């Protein structure tokens, strides 16, 4: 298949591009580079030996997107990573988040209808579950309840848009992948997570502390009902996540489906820091801070539907994820742009 990756220069997009190319598919990438780097695409080309058509543009620009797709037709599918993704920023700038995330999705669906592209795989998020009522979270768990930030709300709204679009068009194949916590990097150390500014997520923050770019890790709360009092999350290696996209693409069928992508095994904050210390061979300074508003004690998934229907399972451990993240960060201490 020839697959358009919207937002394909980002962290998950670049790793998925490698997985698709290694599986024998062709890829083309559109990305506005607002929180990513064209260098990531160049490094994917180096890793795979493939030439990747690349358009630096906002995916809401339907005219530019249409011209790009027609130049490289036929395109068989879209994997939709494009969008803004910082939870705190979404609270401060809700209108921008609704505009970009929902607008991008509408533009992509319009493009697909006009150009006869039958398949879309959407980058959704476990944030759609809100505060878990029971664990582990399955695809049947309640969503849209107590969603505290516009980022999570946009993901939930886009899921509903895809569901409605598939109901209206019997030929449409639409899949939403609810990610848990992506971590790690390509084992080559050539591509990895490179967030702009101070990282919002734990693993890249720990990596920046390990490399000396930040002073210490803030651990928000040590009095939760968990094995060591710190929050538990379901951390999935980005290579396993990328493989999940390939499986979803290859198994997509008419209609709308949702899959959790996670390991089903929760890891605490202190367990992750300890694993990173093993990988880096050094102590990671940390500071216990008060709980953050909105944080939950634990969140992890039941991934059995993806195992059953897609033949996919996460196989990599948190130690492997930390090893690969450290390899990336230590070889690229300043990320792509200043490497």
Short mmCIF file of C-alpha atoms in Angstrom, two decimals:
data_model
loop_
_atom_site.label_atom_id
_atom_site.label_comp_id
_atom_site.label_asym_id
_atom_site.label_seq_id
_atom_site.Cartn_x
_atom_site.Cartn_y
_atom_site.Cartn_z
CA UNK A 1 0.00 0.00 0.00
CA UNK A 2 0.95 3.62 -0.45
CA UNK A 3 0.22 5.43 2.79
CA UNK A 4 -0.02 9.14 3.53
CA UNK A 5 1.31 9.93 7.01
CA UNK A 6 -0.25 13.19 8.22
CA UNK A 7 2.07 14.40 10.95
CA UNK A 8 4.59 11.82 9.81
CA UNK A 9 7.68 13.79 10.88
CA UNK A 10 6.73 13.50 14.55
CA UNK A 11 7.87 10.98 17.15
CA UNK A 12 5.35 8.23 16.47
CA UNK A 13 4.98 9.09 12.79
CA UNK A 14 8.70 8.66 12.05
CA UNK A 15 8.86 5.28 13.79
CA UNK A 16 5.71 4.15 12.00
CA UNK A 17 7.23 5.23 8.68
CA UNK A 18 10.17 2.89 9.34
CA UNK A 19 7.83 0.02 10.27
CA UNK A 20 5.70 0.53 7.15
CA UNK A 21 8.69 0.68 4.83
CA UNK A 22 10.19 -2.42 6.42
CA UNK A 23 6.85 -4.18 5.89
CA UNK A 24 6.99 -3.40 2.17
CA UNK A 25 4.66 -0.40 2.02
CA UNK A 26 5.36 3.01 0.48
CA UNK A 27 4.95 6.21 2.48
CA UNK A 28 4.58 9.90 1.86
CA UNK A 29 4.62 12.51 4.61
CA UNK A 30 2.86 15.80 5.23
CA UNK A 31 3.82 17.78 8.35
CA UNK A 32 3.79 21.47 9.24
CA UNK A 33 6.92 20.98 11.41
CA UNK A 34 5.36 22.95 14.28
CA UNK A 35 6.55 20.33 16.79
CA UNK A 36 8.73 18.11 14.63
CA UNK A 37 11.71 18.23 12.29
CA UNK A 38 12.30 17.47 8.63
CA UNK A 39 15.54 15.88 9.86
CA UNK A 40 13.45 13.00 11.22
CA UNK A 41 12.21 12.23 7.70
CA UNK A 42 15.76 12.41 6.34
CA UNK A 43 16.92 9.95 9.00
CA UNK A 44 14.08 7.56 8.21
CA UNK A 45 15.30 7.63 4.61
CA UNK A 46 18.83 6.85 5.80
CA UNK A 47 17.64 3.97 7.98
CA UNK A 48 15.48 2.37 5.30
CA UNK A 49 17.13 3.36 2.03
CA UNK A 50 13.76 4.67 0.82
CA UNK A 51 13.00 8.01 -0.78
CA UNK A 52 10.04 9.61 1.02
CA UNK A 53 8.00 12.31 -0.72
CA UNK A 54 7.58 15.10 1.85
CA UNK A 55 5.28 18.13 1.95
CA UNK A 56 5.87 20.82 4.57
CA UNK A 57 2.33 22.10 5.01
CA UNK A 58 -0.60 22.35 7.38
CA UNK A 59 -2.84 19.33 6.80
CA UNK A 60 -5.85 21.66 6.95
CA UNK A 61 -4.71 23.06 3.59
CA UNK A 62 -6.88 20.81 1.45
CA UNK A 63 -5.64 22.29 -1.84
CA UNK A 64 -1.98 21.66 -1.02
CA UNK A 65 -2.78 18.20 0.31
CA UNK A 66 -4.82 17.33 -2.78
CA UNK A 67 -2.07 18.40 -5.16
CA UNK A 68 0.47 16.38 -3.18
CA UNK A 69 -1.68 13.24 -3.16
CA UNK A 70 -2.46 13.54 -6.88
CA UNK A 71 1.23 13.86 -7.67
CA UNK A 72 1.87 10.57 -5.87
CA UNK A 73 -1.36 8.74 -6.70
CA UNK A 74 -2.69 6.23 -6.08
CA UNK A 75 -2.75 6.63 -2.29
CA UNK A 76 -4.43 3.71 -0.51
CA UNK A 77 -4.64 4.89 3.09
CA UNK A 78 -4.02 7.70 5.55
CA UNK A 79 -2.51 7.37 9.01
CA UNK A 80 -3.55 10.50 10.88
CA UNK A 81 -1.02 11.66 13.50
CA UNK A 82 -1.40 15.40 12.82
CA UNK A 83 -2.48 17.65 15.67
CA UNK A 84 -1.52 19.49 18.82
CA UNK A 85 -0.87 17.29 21.82
CA UNK A 86 0.10 19.16 25.01
CA UNK A 87 -2.56 18.73 27.70
CA UNK A 88 -1.65 21.86 29.67
CA UNK A 89 -1.40 23.99 26.56
CA UNK A 90 -4.83 22.79 25.46
CA UNK A 91 -6.33 24.14 28.69
CA UNK A 92 -4.71 27.53 28.05
CA UNK A 93 -5.54 27.61 24.32
CA UNK A 94 -8.74 25.58 23.83
CA UNK A 95 -9.95 27.31 20.67
CA UNK A 96 -6.61 26.68 18.95
CA UNK A 97 -6.76 23.00 19.89
CA UNK A 98 -10.32 22.56 18.61
CA UNK A 99 -9.43 24.44 15.42
CA UNK A 100 -6.27 22.49 14.64
CA UNK A 101 -7.17 18.99 15.79
CA UNK A 102 -10.73 18.83 14.55
CA UNK A 103 -10.05 20.99 11.48
CA UNK A 104 -7.21 18.72 10.42
CA UNK A 105 -9.40 15.64 10.73
CA UNK A 106 -12.22 17.18 8.69
CA UNK A 107 -9.77 18.23 5.98
CA UNK A 108 -8.32 14.72 5.79
CA UNK A 109 -11.75 13.11 5.52
CA UNK A 110 -12.70 15.57 2.76
CA UNK A 111 -9.50 14.69 0.90
CA UNK A 112 -10.17 10.97 1.28
CA UNK A 113 -13.72 11.29 -0.06
CA UNK A 114 -12.62 13.39 -3.04
CA UNK A 115 -9.64 11.21 -3.94
CA UNK A 116 -11.20 7.79 -3.27
CA UNK A 117 -8.89 6.85 -0.38
CA UNK A 118 -10.76 4.12 1.54
CA UNK A 119 -8.77 3.65 4.78
CA UNK A 120 -7.84 5.83 7.73
CA UNK A 121 -6.02 4.90 10.94
CA UNK A 122 -6.34 7.60 13.58
CA UNK A 123 -3.92 8.42 16.38
CA UNK A 124 -6.29 8.58 19.35
CA UNK A 125 -5.38 8.45 23.03
CA UNK A 126 -6.14 6.78 26.32
CA UNK A 127 -7.06 10.27 27.56
CA UNK A 128 -10.54 9.64 26.13
CA UNK A 129 -11.23 7.36 29.12
CA UNK A 130 -10.82 10.16 31.64
CA UNK A 131 -10.53 9.00 35.26
CA UNK A 132 -10.85 5.18 35.12
CA UNK A 133 -13.83 3.68 36.91
CA UNK A 134 -12.34 0.18 36.75
CA UNK A 135 -9.04 -1.29 35.56
CA UNK A 136 -7.80 -2.52 33.19
CA UNK A 137 -9.40 -0.27 30.59
CA UNK A 138 -11.04 -2.06 27.67
CA UNK A 139 -12.48 -0.58 24.50
CA UNK A 140 -15.91 -0.90 26.15
CA UNK A 141 -14.90 1.24 29.16
CA UNK A 142 -16.80 4.53 29.44
CA UNK A 143 -15.33 7.50 27.55
CA UNK A 144 -15.98 11.19 27.55
CA UNK A 145 -16.68 11.28 31.28
CA UNK A 146 -14.79 13.86 33.36
CA UNK A 147 -12.46 14.78 30.51
CA UNK A 148 -10.64 17.70 32.06
CA UNK A 149 -8.75 19.07 29.06
CA UNK A 150 -9.54 20.09 25.47
CA UNK A 151 -6.80 17.79 24.10
CA UNK A 152 -8.63 14.68 25.32
CA UNK A 153 -11.95 16.14 24.21
CA UNK A 154 -10.69 16.67 20.66
CA UNK A 155 -9.55 13.03 20.48
CA UNK A 156 -12.97 11.87 21.65
CA UNK A 157 -14.77 14.16 19.20
CA UNK A 158 -12.65 12.98 16.28
CA UNK A 159 -13.47 9.37 17.19
CA UNK A 160 -17.18 10.26 16.95
CA UNK A 161 -16.64 11.99 13.60
CA UNK A 162 -14.91 8.87 12.22
CA UNK A 163 -17.67 6.64 13.57
CA UNK A 164 -20.33 8.78 11.88
CA UNK A 165 -18.36 8.98 8.63
CA UNK A 166 -18.03 5.19 8.52
CA UNK A 167 -21.76 4.78 9.20
CA UNK A 168 -22.54 7.10 6.30
CA UNK A 169 -20.08 5.50 3.85
CA UNK A 170 -20.15 1.68 3.84
CA UNK A 171 -16.85 1.56 1.93
CA UNK A 172 -14.89 3.54 4.53
CA UNK A 173 -12.44 1.65 6.72
CA UNK A 174 -11.76 3.68 9.87
CA UNK A 175 -9.70 2.62 12.87
CA UNK A 176 -8.96 4.56 16.06
CA UNK A 177 -5.91 3.48 18.04
CA UNK A 178 -6.04 4.51 21.69
CA UNK A 179 -2.41 4.84 22.73
CA UNK A 180 -1.34 4.53 26.29
CA UNK A 181 2.13 6.00 27.07
CA UNK A 182 4.60 5.79 24.15
CA UNK A 183 8.26 5.58 25.21
CA UNK A 184 11.63 4.51 23.81
CA UNK A 185 13.27 5.14 20.47
CA UNK A 186 14.65 3.34 17.43
CA UNK A 187 17.54 1.14 18.60
CA UNK A 188 19.85 2.80 16.05
CA UNK A 189 19.69 6.01 18.09
CA UNK A 190 18.91 7.91 14.89
CA UNK A 191 15.26 8.77 15.57
CA UNK A 192 13.51 9.38 18.86
CA UNK A 193 11.33 11.72 20.88
CA UNK A 194 12.37 15.38 20.57
CA UNK A 195 9.73 17.57 22.25
CA UNK A 196 10.03 21.33 21.91
CA UNK A 197 10.87 23.05 25.18
CA UNK A 198 10.48 21.29 28.52
CA UNK A 199 8.99 17.82 27.98
CA UNK A 200 5.44 17.18 29.16
CA UNK A 201 5.89 13.41 29.43
CA UNK A 202 7.89 11.48 31.99
CA UNK A 203 10.33 9.48 29.88
CA UNK A 204 11.76 12.37 27.82
CA UNK A 205 11.96 14.44 31.00
CA UNK A 206 13.96 11.70 32.73
CA UNK A 207 16.18 11.45 29.65
CA UNK A 208 16.85 15.19 29.70
CA UNK A 209 17.82 14.97 33.37
CA UNK A 210 20.11 12.02 32.63
CA UNK A 211 21.89 13.94 29.89
CA UNK A 212 22.29 17.00 32.12
CA UNK A 213 19.86 19.32 30.32
CA UNK A 214 17.50 19.45 33.33
CA UNK A 215 18.30 19.34 37.05
CA UNK A 216 15.91 16.76 38.48
CA UNK A 217 12.71 14.82 37.90
CA UNK A 218 9.63 16.00 39.75
CA UNK A 219 7.64 13.05 41.10
CA UNK A 220 4.10 14.25 41.63
CA UNK A 221 2.78 12.35 44.64
CA UNK A 222 4.15 9.38 46.56
CA UNK A 223 1.03 8.50 48.53
CA UNK A 224 -1.13 6.79 45.91
CA UNK A 225 -2.50 3.30 46.47
CA UNK A 226 0.19 1.70 44.31
CA UNK A 227 3.16 -0.57 45.13
CA UNK A 228 5.51 2.33 45.89
CA UNK A 229 3.04 5.21 46.25
CA UNK A 230 3.77 6.77 42.85
CA UNK A 231 1.45 6.78 39.86
CA UNK A 232 1.23 3.74 37.59
CA UNK A 233 1.00 4.00 33.82
CA UNK A 234 1.04 1.65 30.85
CA UNK A 235 4.27 2.43 28.96
CA UNK A 236 4.49 1.02 25.42
CA UNK A 237 7.68 0.97 23.38
CA UNK A 238 7.30 3.14 20.29
CA UNK A 239 8.42 0.23 18.07
CA UNK A 240 5.55 -1.88 19.40
CA UNK A 241 3.24 1.07 18.83
CA UNK A 242 4.49 1.45 15.25
CA UNK A 243 3.90 -2.26 14.64
CA UNK A 244 0.35 -1.74 15.90
CA UNK A 245 -0.26 0.83 13.16
CA UNK A 246 0.97 -1.57 10.49
CA UNK A 247 -1.29 -4.31 11.86
CA UNK A 248 -4.29 -1.96 12.02
CA UNK A 249 -3.69 -0.81 8.46
CA UNK A 250 -3.34 -4.34 7.10
CA UNK A 251 -6.40 -5.66 8.97
CA UNK A 252 -8.71 -2.67 8.47
CA UNK A 253 -12.16 -3.61 7.22
CA UNK A 254 -15.28 -1.70 6.27
CA UNK A 255 -16.79 0.13 9.22
CA UNK A 256 -15.30 1.58 12.38
CA UNK A 257 -13.12 -0.12 14.99
CA UNK A 258 -11.28 0.95 18.13
CA UNK A 259 -8.21 -0.72 19.61
CA UNK A 260 -6.19 -0.12 22.75
CA UNK A 261 -2.44 -0.17 22.17
CA UNK A 262 -0.59 -0.81 25.41
CA UNK A 263 1.13 -3.58 27.32
CA UNK A 264 -1.49 -4.16 30.01
CA UNK A 265 1.31 -4.05 32.60
CA UNK A 266 1.51 -0.90 34.74
CA UNK A 267 4.84 0.64 35.75
CA UNK A 268 5.24 3.20 38.54
CA UNK A 269 7.13 6.48 38.22
CA UNK A 270 9.87 5.23 40.52
CA UNK A 271 10.13 1.93 38.62
CA UNK A 272 10.61 3.85 35.36
CA UNK A 273 13.29 6.06 36.92
CA UNK A 274 15.07 2.98 38.29
CA UNK A 275 14.98 1.33 34.84
CA UNK A 276 16.45 4.47 33.29
CA UNK A 277 19.19 4.53 35.91
CA UNK A 278 20.10 0.97 34.91
CA UNK A 279 20.18 1.97 31.23
CA UNK A 280 22.24 5.13 31.76
CA UNK A 281 24.48 3.74 34.49
CA UNK A 282 23.93 6.79 36.68
CA UNK A 283 21.62 8.11 39.38
CA UNK A 284 18.71 10.28 38.30
CA UNK A 285 18.06 13.12 40.75
CA UNK A 286 14.39 13.33 41.72
CA UNK A 287 12.19 15.40 44.01
CA UNK A 288 8.90 14.32 45.55
CA UNK A 289 6.27 16.99 44.91
CA UNK A 290 2.57 17.30 45.79
CA UNK A 291 0.06 15.47 43.63
CA UNK A 292 -1.01 17.24 40.45
CA UNK A 293 -4.68 18.10 40.01
CA UNK A 294 -6.29 15.67 37.58
CA UNK A 295 -3.73 12.88 37.93
CA UNK A 296 -5.06 9.40 38.68
CA UNK A 297 -3.34 6.70 40.71
CA UNK A 298 -3.22 4.17 37.88
CA UNK A 299 -4.16 3.75 34.23
CA UNK A 300 -3.47 0.69 32.12
CA UNK A 301 -5.26 -1.23 29.41
CA UNK A 302 -6.59 -4.58 28.39
CA UNK A 303 -4.91 -5.04 24.97
CA UNK A 304 -6.60 -8.38 24.18
CA UNK A 305 -8.83 -7.05 21.37
CA UNK A 306 -5.78 -5.97 19.34
CA UNK A 307 -4.12 -9.31 20.07
CA UNK A 308 -7.24 -11.19 18.99
CA UNK A 309 -8.25 -9.20 15.90
CA UNK A 310 -4.98 -7.71 14.65
CA UNK A 311 -2.56 -10.44 15.70
CA UNK A 312 -0.59 -7.75 17.51
CA UNK A 313 1.00 -7.75 20.93
CA UNK A 314 3.52 -5.53 22.68
CA UNK A 315 6.74 -7.48 23.26
CA UNK A 316 9.30 -4.94 24.56
CA UNK A 317 9.96 -4.21 28.23
CA UNK A 318 10.40 -0.95 30.11
CA UNK A 319 14.12 -1.75 30.40
CA UNK A 320 14.39 -1.99 26.61
CA UNK A 321 12.48 1.26 26.24
CA UNK A 322 14.82 3.03 28.67
CA UNK A 323 17.89 1.58 26.96
CA UNK A 324 16.72 2.82 23.56
CA UNK A 325 15.63 6.20 24.91
CA UNK A 326 19.03 6.70 26.55
CA UNK A 327 20.80 5.65 23.34
CA UNK A 328 18.80 8.26 21.43
CA UNK A 329 19.19 11.04 24.01
CA UNK A 330 22.91 10.48 24.67
CA UNK A 331 23.66 10.50 20.94
CA UNK A 332 21.38 13.48 20.30
CA UNK A 333 21.56 15.56 23.48
CA UNK A 334 20.01 18.56 21.76
CA UNK A 335 17.56 16.69 19.55
CA UNK A 336 17.31 16.89 15.74
CA UNK A 337 17.56 20.58 15.01
CA UNK A 338 20.82 21.14 16.82
CA UNK A 339 22.35 17.66 16.50
#
